[in-house]
Amino acid sequence: MSSNKYLFTVLGVLLLSVSAIMNANAQPLTLHSLDDLPELKRSMGYVLVGVDNGNTDAFLTVRRLESDGRTPRRSRGKLVFEQPAYRMDLSGREAGFYLLAIPAGLYQITQVSYPYFDLPFRLSTKDQKEWRFHVEEDKTNYIGQLVVANERSRSTLDVNLLNRLATQWDQIRTDYQSLLAEFPLVSGAGSRDDFLEHFSAE
Amino acid sequence: MMRISLLILLLYLPHNNAAASPSQADAFFVNPDMTLATLAPSGEQIASISYRDGYQKLSVTHIASGESVTLLDLSQMSEGDAVVSAVEWIDDTQLAVQYQEILDGVDRLVDTKLISYMLVVQLPTAVQVEPRLLRLRTKGQLVSALPAEDNAFLYAKSGVKSRIYKINTSQLSEASARLGKLDKVDGGQFIARNQVASVDGFAIRWFLDVDGTPKASLTVHRGGIVKLSELGDDGEFESIKEWDRLADDDEEADPLAEMVPILMAAEPNSYYCFSYNKDERNAVYKVDFSSETKALVYQNDTYEIQNLILTPDKDEVIGVRVLRDGGLHNVYLGNTSEDSQRVSNTQTIDITLDRSSDGSRLLQYRESHSQPGTYWLTNAETGDEQRIGANFPGLVDQLDSQLIEGSVLVEGLEIPYLLTLPVAASTTAVPLVVMPHGGPIGVFDDRYFDAPTQYLAANGYAVLRVNFRGSSGYTSELREAGKLQWGKLMLTDIHTATSAVIARDDIDASRVCAFGASYGGYAALMLAIKHPDTYRCASSLAGVADLNLFIETPYASAAQRKWLRENVGDSQESFDELKSLSPVYLADELSQPVQIMHGADDTVVDVEHAHRLRLMLNKAGKTHEFNIFEDEGHRLDDLDTRQRFFSMLTEFLAAEIGVAPTR
């Protein structure tokens, strides 16, 4: 084994170990249906997310960001993450809408994991704006449709968080009418999106 | 009597079925019949590829007798995605065929495995009545079929050192044969005695002159270094350009950083190149590596370019092979001009694709705005011509629209346009469809056959296609002027051209509708919003409706995001301005009927755009027609869906602006 290969192997083992430790310490973010929805505590909001996990065992690592509204704070150009890390497990979830009850703030999905036998399965989304979402206190924050393609390649995953507010509007309005009456729907997109505001305006 | 009637009926039916009415969508949006043709060295036979039920079929036709034999039928060889990507004559009895098949991954893995190998197809003879298939088992690539030499071709093997060998077909084994332990693979011909050229590095491409003599190579070396080397007088290859593919490409430091040579051009040190960093391979440049200058030869916004089509002398590009509708299709570029940024100013493509070795017979391709591509065999001595095939046989000599070219001035910039008039325009004022192209930057509408344009003309509509600012094909000034002008001067250009055209006597100014796809859909909607007195309706296919949503698309790569910010706008800095130019937020100003169509699986312009517009139109109480095509992406790849879409479009147009007599 050449020295370079050895170095990569050691680094790989170390990185996997760090990743494994982080995932092991991550707090679970539980996906709820409307029937088992917990009450909101102070300074919390609901997240409404459409999930189509393609019958995979995918899970996400989510971190809250230090921020001013939808603008994340940066230190030396890097995002500043708060503790702890969260793990959102999608395995065994049927396609549909789910709710989370979490503290208000700006969040970053930092990693998408999709275990499949011995293939590399981590997709880093650490500083990607399209993997960010915003939670407003006492509101139902629609953050998008999370689509994990069942079919994948050996080296890439097909995973997207799509802003499908209008596409899913009819279903959201029908299925979550009572929730939205108490906790109004807002856009939880990571970047500014005025559509709902315009559409809802009288 | 009964038998005779039945015979007449049987003779009549196929003919009637084959000649679909040229105003129906199923006559225009189909796979082409003949997609590739090549002439045997003797000029007595033609090999061609046609599509049957979505599969390629390789046939050879004897010109004098007209007899045709099927050599390969891919529907019999593969259930999956198989294509013949190249066909070349080795001599009058044998063809070299590059066969590619994509094998599906296992279970949920979409990792596809591309199998590519060369076949030698030996034509049937009096003794051997079926074609004989030989297969090269050594991994490598055909570099020249050496048509001037019988039974031999040049084949390259790549490794730490790459070599070209001359291979004799007589020593190859049958494709279906199982080799025994004592059998030599490919007849044991990959030996020093048969070596023709060698170069250090893993050769990914060889460049040969028309006689089949190697002249240059493109090689990959340790550390990601790629070298373009030319053969010197001392018989050694000398590097004329190097790239470090592991370093970040910096176009400012090296203007040729993204160029990948594909073909040696006639001029010294000049090559036709693809752009390395394009997410989709859709542009061809001509690059002079001694002066480090490049010029755009061809670009399209829709199809990935797979290969170049060359003149018989193999030194000029006359077309590109593109991946379209799941198959490989030829697009010919027309006559090239001195300034390769400029589109050809001729209205007809008339090019020689191939010629017999003595030059007495020519294989030619012709295409014009109202005549889809046809293949001709010409006797160079007598001038006699014989049509031997067509892209769309059902449309040949069936379309007789007229093409008029013009231009308008917008803020000092000349904006060219193409107006297609249906037959009825000679006797009456006809309704007009304004059809802005997609892209929109770096593409343009050309003068040659365009199926949507001719379909609309065949249905009685005049069609206006404007090469608004941002379009390529004319001047770099026109192209550059398109930056950050999506909802601004691009629309002014289109509307100014429309205003000029509707002043004509043969256009009914009260019956104008805008239709387009992608950016064209956006433009159609915006034109109807801004100028409702001119545009009586708008139809948008896969159109952008919310500019900020489009710029923030999660489907874009980092390079695409940068491009979007520089060319469409920055949603961080210009959010409100972009919003003010978005149909979604202008829906209450849309007073004319609208048709919204979108593929549910569109990953270029997400289907969310269509739904946002639908909701806002509903809220504003505006009339609209809304259709989502399930399992379809941005381009409506399925031909049945495309036919359905165009039928729906003409129904919408007929309802909103009427129709003109088609004959």
mmCIF file of C-alpha atoms in Angstrom, chain B residues 298-437:
data_model
loop_
_atom_site.group_PDB
_atom_site.id
_atom_site.type_symbol
_atom_site.label_atom_id
_atom_site.label_comp_id
_atom_site.label_asym_id
_atom_site.label_seq_id
_atom_site.Cartn_x
_atom_site.Cartn_y
_atom_site.Cartn_z
ATOM 1 C CA TYR B 298 -22.864 25.693 -33.209
ATOM 2 C CA GLN B 299 -24.936 25.664 -30.070
ATOM 3 C CA ASN B 300 -28.416 24.511 -29.176
ATOM 4 C CA ASP B 301 -30.380 24.648 -25.959
ATOM 5 C CA THR B 302 -32.170 21.373 -26.274
ATOM 6 C CA TYR B 303 -30.070 18.411 -27.240
ATOM 7 C CA GLU B 304 -26.749 16.994 -26.132
ATOM 8 C CA ILE B 305 -24.200 16.808 -28.932
ATOM 9 C CA GLN B 306 -22.665 13.361 -29.224
ATOM 10 C CA ASN B 307 -20.397 13.751 -32.207
ATOM 11 C CA LEU B 308 -19.570 15.830 -35.242
ATOM 12 C CA ILE B 309 -20.454 15.120 -38.852
ATOM 13 C CA LEU B 310 -17.646 15.859 -41.276
ATOM 14 C CA THR B 311 -17.137 16.593 -44.939
ATOM 15 C CA PRO B 312 -15.896 13.661 -47.039
ATOM 16 C CA ASP B 313 -12.392 15.153 -46.649
ATOM 17 C CA LYS B 314 -12.877 14.904 -42.872
ATOM 18 C CA ASP B 315 -11.653 18.426 -42.184
ATOM 19 C CA GLU B 316 -14.801 20.539 -41.813
ATOM 20 C CA VAL B 317 -17.863 20.174 -39.625
ATOM 21 C CA ILE B 318 -21.111 20.057 -41.556
ATOM 22 C CA GLY B 319 -23.356 18.817 -38.795
ATOM 23 C CA VAL B 320 -23.694 17.377 -35.336
ATOM 24 C CA ARG B 321 -25.124 14.119 -34.027
ATOM 25 C CA VAL B 322 -27.442 14.856 -31.136
ATOM 26 C CA LEU B 323 -29.180 12.743 -28.553
ATOM 27 C CA ARG B 324 -32.872 13.391 -29.111
ATOM 28 C CA ASP B 325 -36.036 11.429 -28.386
ATOM 29 C CA GLY B 326 -33.896 8.586 -27.063
ATOM 30 C CA GLY B 327 -31.976 8.193 -30.301
ATOM 31 C CA LEU B 328 -29.070 9.654 -32.225
ATOM 32 C CA HIS B 329 -30.095 12.108 -34.910
ATOM 33 C CA ASN B 330 -28.203 14.278 -37.367
ATOM 34 C CA VAL B 331 -28.533 18.047 -37.463
ATOM 35 C CA TYR B 332 -26.840 19.671 -40.446
ATOM 36 C CA LEU B 333 -25.534 23.187 -40.105
ATOM 37 C CA GLY B 334 -25.835 24.534 -43.618
ATOM 38 C CA ASN B 335 -23.040 26.332 -45.409
ATOM 39 C CA THR B 336 -20.413 27.673 -43.067
ATOM 40 C CA SER B 337 -19.427 31.293 -43.424
ATOM 41 C CA GLU B 338 -16.167 33.157 -42.881
ATOM 42 C CA ASP B 339 -17.343 34.504 -39.574
ATOM 43 C CA SER B 340 -18.387 31.395 -37.714
ATOM 44 C CA GLN B 341 -20.413 33.507 -35.289
ATOM 45 C CA ARG B 342 -22.729 34.317 -38.166
ATOM 46 C CA VAL B 343 -25.470 32.080 -39.334
ATOM 47 C CA SER B 344 -25.308 30.985 -42.954
ATOM 48 C CA ASN B 345 -27.227 33.352 -45.187
ATOM 49 C CA THR B 346 -28.519 30.647 -47.477
ATOM 50 C CA GLN B 347 -32.017 29.283 -47.079
ATOM 51 C CA THR B 348 -31.146 25.743 -48.108
ATOM 52 C CA ILE B 349 -28.775 23.168 -46.726
ATOM 53 C CA ASP B 350 -27.181 21.386 -49.659
ATOM 54 C CA ILE B 351 -24.135 19.444 -48.615
ATOM 55 C CA THR B 352 -22.125 16.466 -49.770
ATOM 56 C CA LEU B 353 -22.054 13.844 -47.045
ATOM 57 C CA ASP B 354 -20.013 11.238 -48.840
ATOM 58 C CA ARG B 355 -18.573 10.301 -52.220
ATOM 59 C CA SER B 356 -17.364 7.175 -53.957
ATOM 60 C CA SER B 357 -13.612 6.673 -54.028
ATOM 61 C CA ASP B 358 -13.420 7.716 -57.705
ATOM 62 C CA GLY B 359 -15.584 10.775 -57.045
ATOM 63 C CA SER B 360 -18.181 9.780 -59.654
ATOM 64 C CA ARG B 361 -21.041 9.423 -57.177
ATOM 65 C CA LEU B 362 -22.006 11.786 -54.431
ATOM 66 C CA LEU B 363 -24.277 11.291 -51.453
ATOM 67 C CA GLN B 364 -25.966 14.591 -50.701
ATOM 68 C CA TYR B 365 -28.284 15.982 -48.073
ATOM 69 C CA ARG B 366 -30.754 18.778 -48.671
ATOM 70 C CA GLU B 367 -33.058 20.645 -46.335
ATOM 71 C CA SER B 368 -34.936 23.917 -46.442
ATOM 72 C CA HIS B 369 -37.469 25.680 -44.263
ATOM 73 C CA SER B 370 -40.424 23.811 -45.775
ATOM 74 C CA GLN B 371 -38.635 20.670 -46.930
ATOM 75 C CA PRO B 372 -37.407 18.256 -44.257
ATOM 76 C CA GLY B 373 -34.098 16.537 -44.874
ATOM 77 C CA THR B 374 -33.740 14.347 -47.934
ATOM 78 C CA TYR B 375 -30.829 12.174 -49.062
ATOM 79 C CA TRP B 376 -29.807 12.166 -52.733
ATOM 80 C CA LEU B 377 -27.458 10.141 -54.858
ATOM 81 C CA THR B 378 -25.918 12.251 -57.608
ATOM 82 C CA ASN B 379 -23.951 11.151 -60.610
ATOM 83 C CA ALA B 380 -21.138 13.735 -60.667
ATOM 84 C CA GLU B 381 -20.559 13.263 -64.403
ATOM 85 C CA THR B 382 -24.125 13.373 -65.738
ATOM 86 C CA GLY B 383 -25.724 15.368 -62.943
ATOM 87 C CA ASP B 384 -28.509 12.758 -62.649
ATOM 88 C CA GLU B 385 -30.073 12.680 -59.215
ATOM 89 C CA GLN B 386 -32.010 10.057 -57.331
ATOM 90 C CA ARG B 387 -33.705 10.560 -53.994
ATOM 91 C CA ILE B 388 -32.817 7.644 -51.778
ATOM 92 C CA GLY B 389 -34.355 8.584 -48.453
ATOM 93 C CA ALA B 390 -35.847 11.234 -46.233
ATOM 94 C CA ASN B 391 -36.067 12.163 -42.582
ATOM 95 C CA PHE B 392 -39.849 12.464 -42.785
ATOM 96 C CA PRO B 393 -41.060 10.823 -45.998
ATOM 97 C CA GLY B 394 -44.672 11.822 -45.312
ATOM 98 C CA LEU B 395 -43.771 15.515 -45.458
ATOM 99 C CA VAL B 396 -41.549 15.556 -48.534
ATOM 100 C CA ASP B 397 -42.973 17.925 -51.179
ATOM 101 C CA GLN B 398 -46.090 18.377 -49.025
ATOM 102 C CA LEU B 399 -45.288 21.705 -47.387
ATOM 103 C CA ASP B 400 -45.230 24.943 -49.283
ATOM 104 C CA SER B 401 -44.936 27.753 -46.784
ATOM 105 C CA GLN B 402 -42.940 30.842 -47.623
ATOM 106 C CA LEU B 403 -40.026 32.152 -45.539
ATOM 107 C CA ILE B 404 -39.481 35.879 -45.265
ATOM 108 C CA GLU B 405 -36.509 37.377 -43.461
ATOM 109 C CA GLY B 406 -36.432 40.820 -41.995
ATOM 110 C CA SER B 407 -35.086 42.878 -39.150
ATOM 111 C CA VAL B 408 -36.042 45.755 -36.884
ATOM 112 C CA LEU B 409 -33.922 48.241 -34.976
ATOM 113 C CA VAL B 410 -34.294 48.347 -31.213
ATOM 114 C CA GLU B 411 -32.143 50.891 -29.402
ATOM 115 C CA GLY B 412 -29.662 50.837 -32.261
ATOM 116 C CA LEU B 413 -29.373 47.044 -32.337
ATOM 117 C CA GLU B 414 -30.483 45.112 -35.413
ATOM 118 C CA ILE B 415 -32.909 42.373 -34.407
ATOM 119 C CA PRO B 416 -33.389 39.717 -37.131
ATOM 120 C CA TYR B 417 -36.588 37.787 -37.538
ATOM 121 C CA LEU B 418 -37.985 34.923 -39.622
ATOM 122 C CA LEU B 419 -41.592 35.042 -40.790
ATOM 123 C CA THR B 420 -43.154 31.871 -42.167
ATOM 124 C CA LEU B 421 -46.302 32.406 -44.226
ATOM 125 C CA PRO B 422 -48.809 29.651 -44.953
ATOM 126 C CA VAL B 423 -50.181 29.153 -48.447
ATOM 127 C CA ALA B 424 -53.387 31.003 -47.555
ATOM 128 C CA ALA B 425 -51.441 34.228 -46.999
ATOM 129 C CA SER B 426 -51.288 34.708 -50.755
ATOM 130 C CA THR B 427 -55.026 35.258 -50.883
ATOM 131 C CA THR B 428 -56.116 36.392 -47.439
ATOM 132 C CA ALA B 429 -54.826 37.923 -44.221
ATOM 133 C CA VAL B 430 -53.893 35.055 -41.917
ATOM 134 C CA PRO B 431 -53.647 34.756 -38.119
ATOM 135 C CA LEU B 432 -50.164 35.031 -36.621
ATOM 136 C CA VAL B 433 -48.417 32.960 -33.952
ATOM 137 C CA VAL B 434 -45.443 34.739 -32.377
ATOM 138 C CA MET B 435 -43.071 31.983 -31.231
ATOM 139 C CA PRO B 436 -40.043 33.124 -29.164
ATOM 140 C CA HIS B 437 -37.338 30.496 -28.798
#
